[in-house]
Amino acid sequence: MGTPAIRALRETYPDAYIAVITSSLGKQVLQSSPHINEIFVVKEPPLFSLLKLFPTLIKRKISKVLVFHVSQRPLLPFCALLGADRIIGTEKINKGLDFLLTDKLETKRIHEIERRLEVVQAAGAKVSSKLMEFFPSDEDHQKAQELLPSGVVVGLHPGAKDRFKQWPPSHFIQLGRQLKQKLGCQIVVTGTPAEKSLVEDIVKSIDGAVGIYEGVSISTLAALLGKLSLYITNDTGPLHIACATNTPTLALFTPTDPVLCGPYLLPMSLFFKKNRPASPA
């Protein structure tokens, strides 16, 4: 969801040095972006990883730090030590470290894409588009084509990091059967290697369905999703990849607020939200 903001920075400052500090997964998402000069990965344990990065980043003479998201507590203090004249971020989401921000932006109930755009706009960036983007390689497109069956293909993604975000597998099975019967489409079921049993159980219950859950990088997944006629997914990472590739998508939300992180400005993508009677433990 930070890709529109990064693009706005590059379009406004074509000759600037732009680096990203992120996780290993974040690197997979951003490594093909033409807007980024360098990507630095924070590994576990984060403090040791940041200490190793410090000499390199000091040499880069960072002038502005733009805080999109703080997942590790040491990250913001680390950025404050880099000597930047401005540290820009949204207040009240920095693990009690707002005092390290030089520019505190008001917390609003806006989409996460918009929040990141506000951060770069505070640094002078001009926004030409608010759509996310992804850059799969030709190799990714070729591998994705080999994995997909021919004809009209609809994808199902039954997994999610948290169990309470998962639509029941029986519902995915019923939906997949109905789609095949009424539309005559092919069904693929995506997941992670850890979701192998979940994917295989659904695949075995839908005639002719194909499971895709091993040996697929994030970039290849992006290429694959971009070739689907429809993707039906829980609130999880592949949802955002589908949106970034402009894939027609139906997103299933509970308990997360889709106004903040659901499909955004995409006429072919919709979300369904069901509230839970109580928050999960």
Coordinates of C-alpha atoms in Angstrom, one line a residue:
M1 CA 0.0 0.0 0.0
G2 CA 3.1 2.2 0.0
T3 CA 3.7 1.9 -3.7
P4 CA 1.6 4.9 -4.8
A5 CA 3.5 7.1 -2.2
I6 CA 6.9 5.8 -3.4
R7 CA 5.9 6.5 -7.1
A8 CA 4.8 10.0 -6.1
L9 CA 8.2 10.6 -4.5
R10 CA 10.1 9.5 -7.6
E11 CA 7.9 11.5 -10.0
T12 CA 8.4 14.6 -7.9
Y13 CA 12.1 14.1 -7.2
P14 CA 13.4 12.2 -10.3
D15 CA 17.1 12.6 -9.2
A16 CA 16.6 11.8 -5.5
Y17 CA 18.1 8.9 -3.7
I18 CA 15.2 6.8 -2.4
A19 CA 15.9 3.9 0.0
V20 CA 13.4 1.6 1.8
I21 CA 13.9 -0.2 5.1
T22 CA 11.6 -3.1 5.2
S23 CA 11.2 -6.8 6.0
S24 CA 12.3 -9.7 3.8
L25 CA 8.7 -10.0 2.5
G26 CA 8.6 -6.3 1.8
K27 CA 11.8 -6.7 -0.3
Q28 CA 10.1 -9.3 -2.4
V29 CA 7.2 -6.9 -3.0
L30 CA 9.4 -3.9 -3.9
Q31 CA 12.6 -5.3 -5.4
S32 CA 11.4 -4.8 -9.0
S33 CA 10.2 -1.2 -8.5
P34 CA 11.9 1.2 -10.8
H35 CA 11.4 4.0 -8.2
I36 CA 13.7 2.7 -5.5
N37 CA 17.5 3.0 -5.4
E38 CA 18.2 0.6 -2.5
I39 CA 16.3 -1.8 -0.2
F40 CA 17.6 -2.6 3.3
V41 CA 16.1 -5.6 5.1
V42 CA 15.6 -5.8 8.8
K43 CA 16.0 -9.3 10.0
E44 CA 15.4 -11.0 13.4
P45 CA 16.6 -9.9 15.9
P46 CA 15.8 -6.4 14.6
L47 CA 18.2 -4.5 16.9
F48 CA 21.2 -6.5 15.7
S49 CA 20.2 -6.2 12.1
L50 CA 19.8 -2.4 12.4
L51 CA 23.2 -2.0 14.0
K52 CA 24.7 -3.8 11.0
L53 CA 22.9 -1.4 8.7
F54 CA 23.8 1.8 10.5
P55 CA 27.3 2.5 9.0
T56 CA 26.0 2.0 5.5
L57 CA 23.0 4.3 6.0
I58 CA 25.0 7.0 7.7
K59 CA 27.1 7.2 4.5
R60 CA 24.0 7.7 2.4
K61 CA 23.4 11.1 4.2
I62 CA 19.6 10.6 4.6
S63 CA 17.9 14.0 4.7
K64 CA 14.3 12.9 5.3
V65 CA 12.8 9.8 6.9
L66 CA 9.2 9.1 5.9
V67 CA 7.5 6.6 8.3
F68 CA 4.9 4.5 6.6
H69 CA 4.6 1.8 9.3
V70 CA 6.5 0.9 12.4
S71 CA 6.4 -2.9 13.1
Q72 CA 9.6 -3.0 15.2
R73 CA 10.0 -0.7 18.2
P74 CA 13.8 -0.1 17.6
L75 CA 13.1 1.2 14.0
L76 CA 12.1 4.7 14.8
P77 CA 14.9 5.4 17.3
F78 CA 17.3 4.0 14.6
C79 CA 15.9 6.4 12.0
A80 CA 16.3 9.3 14.5
L81 CA 20.0 8.5 14.7
L82 CA 20.6 8.8 11.0
G83 CA 20.9 12.6 11.1
A84 CA 17.9 13.4 9.0
D85 CA 16.5 17.0 9.3
R86 CA 12.9 15.7 9.1
I87 CA 11.2 12.6 10.3
I88 CA 7.6 12.6 9.1
G89 CA 4.9 10.2 10.2
T90 CA 1.4 9.8 11.5
E91 CA 0.9 10.4 15.2
K92 CA -0.4 7.8 17.7
I93 CA 0.7 4.7 15.8
N94 CA 4.4 4.6 16.6
K95 CA 4.5 2.5 19.8
G96 CA 4.7 5.5 22.1
L97 CA 7.6 7.1 20.2
D98 CA 5.8 10.1 18.6
F99 CA 8.3 12.5 20.2
L100 CA 10.9 11.3 17.7
L101 CA 8.9 12.7 14.8
T102 CA 9.7 16.2 13.7
D103 CA 6.5 16.3 11.7
K104 CA 3.4 14.7 13.3
L105 CA 0.5 14.2 11.0
E106 CA -3.0 14.0 12.4
T107 CA -4.5 10.5 12.7
K108 CA -7.6 10.2 10.4
R109 CA -9.9 7.5 9.4
I110 CA -8.6 7.2 5.9
H111 CA -7.4 4.4 3.7
E112 CA -3.8 3.3 4.4
I113 CA -2.9 4.3 0.8
E114 CA -4.1 7.8 1.6
R115 CA -2.3 7.9 4.9
R116 CA 1.0 7.1 3.2
L117 CA 0.4 9.6 0.5
E118 CA -0.2 12.3 3.2
V119 CA 3.3 11.4 4.6
V120 CA 5.0 12.0 1.2
Q121 CA 2.9 15.1 0.5
A122 CA 4.3 16.6 3.7
A123 CA 7.7 16.1 2.1
G124 CA 6.6 18.0 -1.0
A125 CA 5.6 15.1 -3.2
K126 CA 2.9 15.6 -5.9
V127 CA 0.4 12.7 -6.4
S128 CA -0.6 11.7 -9.9
S129 CA -2.2 8.4 -9.1
K130 CA -3.4 6.6 -6.0
L131 CA -3.4 3.1 -7.5
M132 CA -1.0 0.4 -6.2
E133 CA 1.5 -1.3 -8.6
F134 CA 3.6 -4.4 -8.9
F135 CA 6.3 -5.3 -11.4
P136 CA 6.5 -9.0 -12.1
S137 CA 9.3 -10.0 -14.5
D138 CA 8.9 -11.8 -17.8
E139 CA 10.0 -15.0 -16.1
D140 CA 7.3 -14.6 -13.5
H141 CA 4.7 -14.2 -16.2
Q142 CA 5.9 -17.3 -18.0
K143 CA 5.9 -19.4 -14.8
A144 CA 2.4 -18.1 -13.9
Q145 CA 1.1 -19.1 -17.4
E146 CA 2.5 -22.6 -16.9
L147 CA 0.8 -23.0 -13.6
L148 CA -2.7 -21.9 -14.7
P149 CA -5.2 -24.1 -16.5
S150 CA -6.6 -22.8 -19.8
G151 CA -9.8 -21.0 -20.2
V152 CA -11.6 -18.7 -17.8
V153 CA -9.9 -19.1 -14.4
V154 CA -11.3 -18.0 -11.0
G155 CA -9.0 -18.0 -7.9
L156 CA -9.9 -18.8 -4.3
H157 CA -7.7 -17.9 -1.4
P158 CA -9.1 -19.6 1.8
G159 CA -6.2 -18.9 4.1
A160 CA -5.1 -16.0 6.3
K161 CA -2.5 -15.4 9.0
D162 CA -5.3 -15.3 11.7
R163 CA -7.9 -18.0 11.9
F164 CA -10.6 -15.4 12.7
K165 CA -10.1 -13.8 9.3
Q166 CA -10.9 -17.0 7.5
W167 CA -14.2 -17.7 5.8
P168 CA -15.1 -21.3 6.5
P169 CA -13.5 -23.8 4.0
S170 CA -17.0 -25.4 3.4
H171 CA -18.2 -22.0 2.1
F172 CA -15.2 -21.8 -0.4
I173 CA -16.0 -25.4 -1.5
Q174 CA -19.7 -24.6 -2.1
L175 CA -18.8 -21.4 -3.9
G176 CA -16.2 -23.1 -6.1
R177 CA -18.7 -25.8 -7.1
Q178 CA -21.4 -23.2 -8.0
L179 CA -18.9 -21.2 -10.0
K180 CA -17.9 -24.2 -12.1
Q181 CA -21.5 -25.3 -12.6
K182 CA -22.9 -21.9 -13.6
L183 CA -19.9 -20.3 -15.3
G184 CA -18.0 -23.3 -16.6
C185 CA -14.8 -21.8 -15.3
Q186 CA -11.6 -23.4 -14.0
I187 CA -10.9 -23.1 -10.3
V188 CA -7.4 -22.5 -8.7
V189 CA -6.9 -22.4 -4.9
T190 CA -3.9 -20.4 -3.7
G191 CA -2.1 -20.6 -0.4
T192 CA 1.2 -20.7 1.4
P193 CA 3.2 -24.0 2.0
A194 CA 1.9 -23.9 5.6
E195 CA -1.7 -23.9 4.2
K196 CA -1.1 -27.1 2.2
S197 CA -3.7 -29.2 3.9
L198 CA -6.3 -26.4 3.8
V199 CA -5.7 -25.9 0.0
E200 CA -5.7 -29.6 -0.7
D201 CA -8.9 -30.3 1.2
I202 CA -10.7 -27.7 -0.9
V203 CA -9.1 -28.8 -4.2
K204 CA -10.2 -32.4 -3.6
S205 CA -13.8 -31.2 -3.0
I206 CA -14.1 -29.2 -6.3
D207 CA -13.9 -31.2 -9.5
G208 CA -10.9 -30.3 -11.6
A209 CA -9.6 -27.6 -9.2
V210 CA -5.9 -26.9 -9.1
G211 CA -3.9 -26.0 -5.9
I212 CA -1.1 -23.5 -6.0
Y213 CA 0.8 -23.3 -2.7
E214 CA 4.5 -24.3 -3.1
G215 CA 7.4 -22.9 -5.1
V216 CA 5.7 -19.6 -6.0
S217 CA 7.4 -16.3 -5.1
I218 CA 5.4 -13.2 -4.3
S219 CA 6.3 -11.8 -7.7
T220 CA 5.2 -14.9 -9.6
L221 CA 2.0 -14.8 -7.5
A222 CA 1.4 -11.3 -8.7
A223 CA 1.8 -12.4 -12.3
L224 CA -0.6 -15.3 -11.7
L225 CA -3.3 -13.2 -10.1
G226 CA -3.1 -10.7 -12.9
K227 CA -4.2 -13.4 -15.3
L228 CA -7.3 -14.4 -13.3
S229 CA -10.8 -13.4 -14.3
L230 CA -11.8 -13.2 -10.6
Y231 CA -10.2 -13.6 -7.3
I232 CA -12.1 -14.3 -4.1
T233 CA -10.0 -14.0 -0.9
N234 CA -9.9 -13.4 2.8
D235 CA -8.3 -10.3 4.2
T236 CA -4.7 -11.2 3.8
G237 CA -1.6 -10.4 1.7
P238 CA -2.7 -11.8 -1.6
L239 CA -5.7 -9.5 -1.5
H240 CA -3.5 -6.5 -1.8
I241 CA -1.4 -8.1 -4.5
A242 CA -4.5 -8.7 -6.5
C243 CA -5.5 -5.1 -6.1
A244 CA -2.0 -4.0 -7.2
T245 CA -2.4 -6.1 -10.4
N246 CA -5.9 -4.7 -11.1
T247 CA -7.4 -8.2 -10.8
P248 CA -11.2 -8.2 -10.3
T249 CA -11.5 -9.2 -6.7
L250 CA -14.1 -10.0 -4.0
A251 CA -12.6 -9.5 -0.5
L252 CA -14.1 -11.0 2.6
F253 CA -13.5 -8.9 5.8
T254 CA -13.9 -9.6 9.5
P255 CA -13.0 -8.0 11.9
T256 CA -10.6 -5.6 10.0
D257 CA -12.1 -2.3 8.7
P258 CA -12.1 -2.5 4.9
V259 CA -12.5 1.3 4.7
L260 CA -8.9 1.5 6.0
C261 CA -7.3 -1.4 4.1
G262 CA -9.7 -2.9 1.6
P263 CA -9.8 -2.5 -2.2
Y264 CA -9.5 1.1 -3.1
L265 CA -10.5 3.1 -6.2
L266 CA -10.9 -0.1 -8.1
P267 CA -14.3 -0.4 -9.8
M268 CA -13.9 -4.1 -10.5
S269 CA -13.1 -5.0 -6.8
L270 CA -15.5 -5.2 -4.0
F271 CA -15.5 -6.1 -0.3
F272 CA -18.0 -7.8 2.0
K273 CA -17.8 -7.1 5.7
K274 CA -19.3 -9.2 8.5
N275 CA -19.0 -7.9 12.1
R276 CA -18.2 -10.3 14.9
P277 CA -20.2 -10.2 18.1
A278 CA -16.9 -9.9 20.1
S279 CA -13.3 -9.2 19.3
P280 CA -11.0 -12.3 19.1
A281 CA -8.8 -13.1 22.1

